[in-house]
Amino acid sequence: MIPVATIKQQFKLKSTDELSQSGHFFKSVLFGNSHQGSAVNLFKGDADVAVFDDIDTSAYIDVEQGSWSKVGSTFKVKANATAPFTDVRGLESVSIAVNPVQNGPFVANTKALSAADQKKITAAFTSKEMTANTKILSPVNAKVPAIWKKESTKTKLLKVTDDWYKPTHQLVQDN
């Protein structure tokens, strides 16, 4: 949704339908079926442009110059990258656009959980123990990623409301 909305806005397209069909906006459209698959399509040369995120690909790709959040940064497939990146080890790409995306929420069935249990779960997820767990949040500059990577020492899980997702909701409504 994020790249589709960005392309639609940038090129002032009336519809996003043509973005998913070969021969319209793009000569050829491939579906990688995952962030990793899209990245592999790019590195193999099967695609000229691909969309993928840092969370799903940082185990395979290193930032050679710049950062995950900076346009013009150079990325290189790790020399020891595992499948599906084994055939593209050492190849590089450059970012041409960057879009921040909110992580998906942890949700609870509020009809099945008591208010007290909901508070306990929220407290556990937002606790210092959770933030300190390196299997959940990788330390800044960690060589081996966890589920999420700390961008700074202030990174932690937060309690949010649906308002946090308004930018994404807006993209869906606009498309």
PDB file of C-alpha atoms in Angstrom:
ATOM      1  CA  MET A   1       0.000   0.000   0.000  1.00  0.00           C
ATOM      2  CA  ILE A   2       2.771   2.455   0.911  1.00  0.00           C
ATOM      3  CA  PRO A   3       4.705   2.299  -2.379  1.00  0.00           C
ATOM      4  CA  VAL A   4       1.527   2.167  -4.460  1.00  0.00           C
ATOM      5  CA  ALA A   5       0.185   5.310  -2.792  1.00  0.00           C
ATOM      6  CA  THR A   6       3.530   7.068  -3.195  1.00  0.00           C
ATOM      7  CA  ILE A   7       3.771   6.238  -6.917  1.00  0.00           C
ATOM      8  CA  LYS A   8       0.133   7.218  -7.497  1.00  0.00           C
ATOM      9  CA  GLN A   9       0.706  10.581  -5.821  1.00  0.00           C
ATOM     10  CA  GLN A  10       4.113  11.259  -7.413  1.00  0.00           C
ATOM     11  CA  PHE A  11       2.914  10.524 -10.958  1.00  0.00           C
ATOM     12  CA  LYS A  12      -0.605  11.890 -10.433  1.00  0.00           C
ATOM     13  CA  LEU A  13      -2.269   8.642 -11.475  1.00  0.00           C
ATOM     14  CA  LYS A  14      -6.055   8.389 -11.346  1.00  0.00           C
ATOM     15  CA  SER A  15      -6.028   4.730 -10.365  1.00  0.00           C
ATOM     16  CA  THR A  16      -3.564   2.285  -8.853  1.00  0.00           C
ATOM     17  CA  ASP A  17      -4.921  -0.591 -10.957  1.00  0.00           C
ATOM     18  CA  GLU A  18      -2.379  -0.009 -13.718  1.00  0.00           C
ATOM     19  CA  LEU A  19       0.510  -0.440 -11.260  1.00  0.00           C
ATOM     20  CA  SER A  20      -0.257  -4.130 -10.781  1.00  0.00           C
ATOM     21  CA  GLN A  21      -0.583  -5.020 -14.474  1.00  0.00           C
ATOM     22  CA  SER A  22       2.261  -5.458 -16.942  1.00  0.00           C
ATOM     23  CA  GLY A  23       2.248  -3.118 -19.923  1.00  0.00           C
ATOM     24  CA  HIS A  24       0.592  -0.168 -18.235  1.00  0.00           C
ATOM     25  CA  PHE A  25       2.741   1.937 -15.906  1.00  0.00           C
ATOM     26  CA  PHE A  26       5.522  -0.671 -15.769  1.00  0.00           C
ATOM     27  CA  LYS A  27       6.607  -2.736 -18.766  1.00  0.00           C
ATOM     28  CA  SER A  28       6.589  -5.843 -16.594  1.00  0.00           C
ATOM     29  CA  VAL A  29       5.220  -6.458 -13.093  1.00  0.00           C
ATOM     30  CA  LEU A  30       6.572  -9.259 -10.907  1.00  0.00           C
ATOM     31  CA  PHE A  31       5.291 -10.352  -7.535  1.00  0.00           C
ATOM     32  CA  GLY A  32       7.997 -11.526  -5.159  1.00  0.00           C
ATOM     33  CA  ASN A  33       5.365 -12.907  -2.746  1.00  0.00           C
ATOM     34  CA  SER A  34       7.371 -11.490   0.173  1.00  0.00           C
ATOM     35  CA  HIS A  35       9.746  -8.654   0.975  1.00  0.00           C
ATOM     36  CA  GLN A  36      12.640 -11.081   0.569  1.00  0.00           C
ATOM     37  CA  GLY A  37      11.305 -12.312  -2.778  1.00  0.00           C
ATOM     38  CA  SER A  38      10.988  -8.745  -4.069  1.00  0.00           C
ATOM     39  CA  ALA A  39      14.560  -7.976  -3.009  1.00  0.00           C
ATOM     40  CA  VAL A  40      15.853 -11.138  -4.714  1.00  0.00           C
ATOM     41  CA  ASN A  41      14.029 -10.158  -7.938  1.00  0.00           C
ATOM     42  CA  LEU A  42      15.872  -6.832  -7.832  1.00  0.00           C
ATOM     43  CA  PHE A  43      19.303  -8.262  -7.061  1.00  0.00           C
ATOM     44  CA  LYS A  44      18.937 -10.977  -9.732  1.00  0.00           C
ATOM     45  CA  GLY A  45      18.131  -8.297 -12.300  1.00  0.00           C
ATOM     46  CA  ASP A  46      14.622  -9.628 -12.945  1.00  0.00           C
ATOM     47  CA  ALA A  47      13.167  -6.316 -11.714  1.00  0.00           C
ATOM     48  CA  ASP A  48      14.343  -2.750 -12.200  1.00  0.00           C
ATOM     49  CA  VAL A  49      12.587  -1.563  -9.040  1.00  0.00           C
ATOM     50  CA  ALA A  50      11.512  -3.468  -5.935  1.00  0.00           C
ATOM     51  CA  VAL A  51       9.904  -2.681  -2.611  1.00  0.00           C
ATOM     52  CA  PHE A  52      11.061  -4.326   0.609  1.00  0.00           C
ATOM     53  CA  ASP A  53      11.528  -3.423   4.240  1.00  0.00           C
ATOM     54  CA  ASP A  54      14.434  -3.497   6.628  1.00  0.00           C
ATOM     55  CA  ILE A  55      12.811  -5.814   9.176  1.00  0.00           C
ATOM     56  CA  ASP A  56      12.332  -8.639   6.690  1.00  0.00           C
ATOM     57  CA  THR A  57      15.634  -8.249   4.836  1.00  0.00           C
ATOM     58  CA  SER A  58      18.250  -7.018   7.334  1.00  0.00           C
ATOM     59  CA  ALA A  59      19.314 -10.601   8.034  1.00  0.00           C
ATOM     60  CA  TYR A  60      20.434 -10.827   4.380  1.00  0.00           C
ATOM     61  CA  ILE A  61      21.406  -7.274   3.422  1.00  0.00           C
ATOM     62  CA  ASP A  62      23.883  -4.814   4.946  1.00  0.00           C
ATOM     63  CA  VAL A  63      23.901  -1.057   4.580  1.00  0.00           C
ATOM     64  CA  GLU A  64      27.174  -0.276   2.806  1.00  0.00           C
ATOM     65  CA  GLN A  65      26.724   3.476   2.807  1.00  0.00           C
ATOM     66  CA  GLY A  66      23.994   5.619   4.368  1.00  0.00           C
ATOM     67  CA  SER A  67      21.141   4.063   6.342  1.00  0.00           C
ATOM     68  CA  TRP A  68      17.888   2.173   5.865  1.00  0.00           C
ATOM     69  CA  SER A  69      16.039   5.467   6.196  1.00  0.00           C
ATOM     70  CA  LYS A  70      18.046   7.605   3.754  1.00  0.00           C
ATOM     71  CA  VAL A  71      17.429   7.922   0.012  1.00  0.00           C
ATOM     72  CA  GLY A  72      20.598   7.175  -1.976  1.00  0.00           C
ATOM     73  CA  SER A  73      21.920   4.619   0.503  1.00  0.00           C
ATOM     74  CA  THR A  74      23.787   1.619  -0.850  1.00  0.00           C
ATOM     75  CA  PHE A  75      22.861  -1.908   0.221  1.00  0.00           C
ATOM     76  CA  LYS A  76      24.847  -5.096  -0.303  1.00  0.00           C
ATOM     77  CA  VAL A  77      23.755  -8.706   0.057  1.00  0.00           C
ATOM     78  CA  LYS A  78      25.794 -10.312   2.830  1.00  0.00           C
ATOM     79  CA  ALA A  79      28.559 -12.731   1.830  1.00  0.00           C
ATOM     80  CA  ASN A  80      27.007 -15.384   4.089  1.00  0.00           C
ATOM     81  CA  ALA A  81      23.367 -14.675   3.191  1.00  0.00           C
ATOM     82  CA  THR A  82      21.131 -17.714   3.346  1.00  0.00           C
ATOM     83  CA  ALA A  83      18.309 -18.690   0.983  1.00  0.00           C
ATOM     84  CA  PRO A  84      16.706 -17.101  -0.915  1.00  0.00           C
ATOM     85  CA  PHE A  85      19.735 -14.771  -1.250  1.00  0.00           C
ATOM     86  CA  THR A  86      22.478 -17.369  -1.857  1.00  0.00           C
ATOM     87  CA  ASP A  87      22.635 -16.681  -5.608  1.00  0.00           C
ATOM     88  CA  VAL A  88      22.920 -12.900  -5.184  1.00  0.00           C
ATOM     89  CA  ARG A  89      25.559 -12.644  -2.445  1.00  0.00           C
ATOM     90  CA  GLY A  90      27.716  -9.545  -2.801  1.00  0.00           C
ATOM     91  CA  LEU A  91      25.373  -7.731  -5.183  1.00  0.00           C
ATOM     92  CA  GLU A  92      24.405  -4.136  -4.456  1.00  0.00           C
ATOM     93  CA  SER A  93      21.454  -1.787  -4.873  1.00  0.00           C
ATOM     94  CA  VAL A  94      20.683   1.854  -4.118  1.00  0.00           C
ATOM     95  CA  SER A  95      17.518   3.177  -2.496  1.00  0.00           C
ATOM     96  CA  ILE A  96      15.537   5.639  -4.600  1.00  0.00           C
ATOM     97  CA  ALA A  97      12.742   6.279  -2.095  1.00  0.00           C
ATOM     98  CA  VAL A  98      12.110   5.683   1.585  1.00  0.00           C
ATOM     99  CA  ASN A  99       8.751   5.547   3.293  1.00  0.00           C
ATOM    100  CA  PRO A 100       8.367   5.045   7.046  1.00  0.00           C
ATOM    101  CA  VAL A 101       5.737   2.447   7.882  1.00  0.00           C
ATOM    102  CA  GLN A 102       4.198   1.787  11.262  1.00  0.00           C
ATOM    103  CA  ASN A 103       4.689  -1.736  12.559  1.00  0.00           C
ATOM    104  CA  GLY A 104       1.593  -3.838  12.754  1.00  0.00           C
ATOM    105  CA  PRO A 105      -0.122  -3.804  16.118  1.00  0.00           C
ATOM    106  CA  PHE A 106      -0.410  -6.464  18.754  1.00  0.00           C
ATOM    107  CA  VAL A 107      -4.125  -6.765  19.315  1.00  0.00           C
ATOM    108  CA  ALA A 108      -6.304  -8.456  21.897  1.00  0.00           C
ATOM    109  CA  ASN A 109      -9.882  -9.647  21.848  1.00  0.00           C
ATOM    110  CA  THR A 110     -11.285  -7.234  24.413  1.00  0.00           C
ATOM    111  CA  LYS A 111     -14.467  -9.284  24.656  1.00  0.00           C
ATOM    112  CA  ALA A 112     -12.500 -12.356  25.751  1.00  0.00           C
ATOM    113  CA  LEU A 113      -9.986 -10.664  28.074  1.00  0.00           C
ATOM    114  CA  SER A 114     -10.837  -8.823  31.253  1.00  0.00           C
ATOM    115  CA  ALA A 115      -9.729  -5.203  31.651  1.00  0.00           C
ATOM    116  CA  ALA A 116      -7.270  -6.386  34.324  1.00  0.00           C
ATOM    117  CA  ASP A 117      -5.704  -8.940  31.961  1.00  0.00           C
ATOM    118  CA  GLN A 118      -5.495  -6.350  29.202  1.00  0.00           C
ATOM    119  CA  LYS A 119      -3.611  -4.024  31.581  1.00  0.00           C
ATOM    120  CA  LYS A 120      -1.226  -6.842  32.591  1.00  0.00           C
ATOM    121  CA  ILE A 121      -0.467  -7.709  28.965  1.00  0.00           C
ATOM    122  CA  THR A 122       0.100  -4.047  28.087  1.00  0.00           C
ATOM    123  CA  ALA A 123       2.379  -3.626  31.098  1.00  0.00           C
ATOM    124  CA  ALA A 124       4.399  -6.708  30.109  1.00  0.00           C
ATOM    125  CA  PHE A 125       4.819  -5.627  26.476  1.00  0.00           C
ATOM    126  CA  THR A 126       5.837  -2.076  27.403  1.00  0.00           C
ATOM    127  CA  SER A 127       8.101  -3.076  30.307  1.00  0.00           C
ATOM    128  CA  LYS A 128      11.827  -2.465  30.713  1.00  0.00           C
ATOM    129  CA  GLU A 129      12.299  -6.256  30.665  1.00  0.00           C
ATOM    130  CA  MET A 130      10.734  -6.474  27.202  1.00  0.00           C
ATOM    131  CA  THR A 131      12.865  -3.578  25.951  1.00  0.00           C
ATOM    132  CA  ALA A 132      16.013  -5.205  27.386  1.00  0.00           C
ATOM    133  CA  ASN A 133      15.271  -8.619  25.815  1.00  0.00           C
ATOM    134  CA  THR A 134      17.788  -8.878  22.944  1.00  0.00           C
ATOM    135  CA  LYS A 135      15.778 -11.685  21.344  1.00  0.00           C
ATOM    136  CA  ILE A 136      12.986  -9.158  20.816  1.00  0.00           C
ATOM    137  CA  LEU A 137      14.804  -5.828  20.314  1.00  0.00           C
ATOM    138  CA  SER A 138      18.327  -6.010  18.902  1.00  0.00           C
ATOM    139  CA  PRO A 139      20.797  -3.649  20.534  1.00  0.00           C
ATOM    140  CA  VAL A 140      21.810  -0.629  18.454  1.00  0.00           C
ATOM    141  CA  ASN A 141      24.361  -1.784  15.801  1.00  0.00           C
ATOM    142  CA  ALA A 142      23.819  -5.495  16.590  1.00  0.00           C
ATOM    143  CA  LYS A 143      25.336  -7.890  14.047  1.00  0.00           C
ATOM    144  CA  VAL A 144      22.494 -10.396  14.492  1.00  0.00           C
ATOM    145  CA  PRO A 145      18.998  -8.909  14.250  1.00  0.00           C
ATOM    146  CA  ALA A 146      16.157  -9.863  16.565  1.00  0.00           C
ATOM    147  CA  ILE A 147      12.480  -9.360  15.798  1.00  0.00           C
ATOM    148  CA  TRP A 148      13.021  -5.578  15.736  1.00  0.00           C
ATOM    149  CA  LYS A 149      16.138  -3.466  15.642  1.00  0.00           C
ATOM    150  CA  LYS A 150      16.668  -0.634  18.099  1.00  0.00           C
ATOM    151  CA  GLU A 151      17.339   2.579  16.228  1.00  0.00           C
ATOM    152  CA  SER A 152      18.465   4.256  19.450  1.00  0.00           C
ATOM    153  CA  THR A 153      18.677   3.564  23.158  1.00  0.00           C
ATOM    154  CA  LYS A 154      15.174   5.085  23.409  1.00  0.00           C
ATOM    155  CA  THR A 155      13.544   2.405  21.210  1.00  0.00           C
ATOM    156  CA  LYS A 156      10.794   0.488  22.990  1.00  0.00           C
ATOM    157  CA  LEU A 157       7.304  -0.905  22.494  1.00  0.00           C
ATOM    158  CA  LEU A 158       4.545   1.596  23.188  1.00  0.00           C
ATOM    159  CA  LYS A 159       0.855   1.445  23.862  1.00  0.00           C
ATOM    160  CA  VAL A 160      -0.908   3.185  20.973  1.00  0.00           C
ATOM    161  CA  THR A 161      -4.444   3.777  19.852  1.00  0.00           C
ATOM    162  CA  ASP A 162      -5.843   3.446  16.360  1.00  0.00           C
ATOM    163  CA  ASP A 163      -4.929   7.116  15.816  1.00  0.00           C
ATOM    164  CA  TRP A 164      -1.294   5.972  15.443  1.00  0.00           C
ATOM    165  CA  TYR A 165      -2.309   4.269  12.188  1.00  0.00           C
ATOM    166  CA  LYS A 166      -4.121   7.293  10.675  1.00  0.00           C
ATOM    167  CA  PRO A 167      -1.426   7.831   8.006  1.00  0.00           C
ATOM    168  CA  THR A 168      -1.895   4.258   6.776  1.00  0.00           C
ATOM    169  CA  HIS A 169      -5.680   4.460   7.036  1.00  0.00           C
ATOM    170  CA  GLN A 170      -5.538   7.613   4.909  1.00  0.00           C
ATOM    171  CA  LEU A 171      -3.506   5.832   2.228  1.00  0.00           C
ATOM    172  CA  VAL A 172      -6.078   3.048   2.071  1.00  0.00           C
ATOM    173  CA  GLN A 173      -8.943   5.541   1.797  1.00  0.00           C
ATOM    174  CA  ASP A 174      -7.180   7.531  -0.925  1.00  0.00           C
ATOM    175  CA  ASN A 175      -6.552   4.429  -3.011  1.00  0.00           C
TER     176      ASN A 175
END
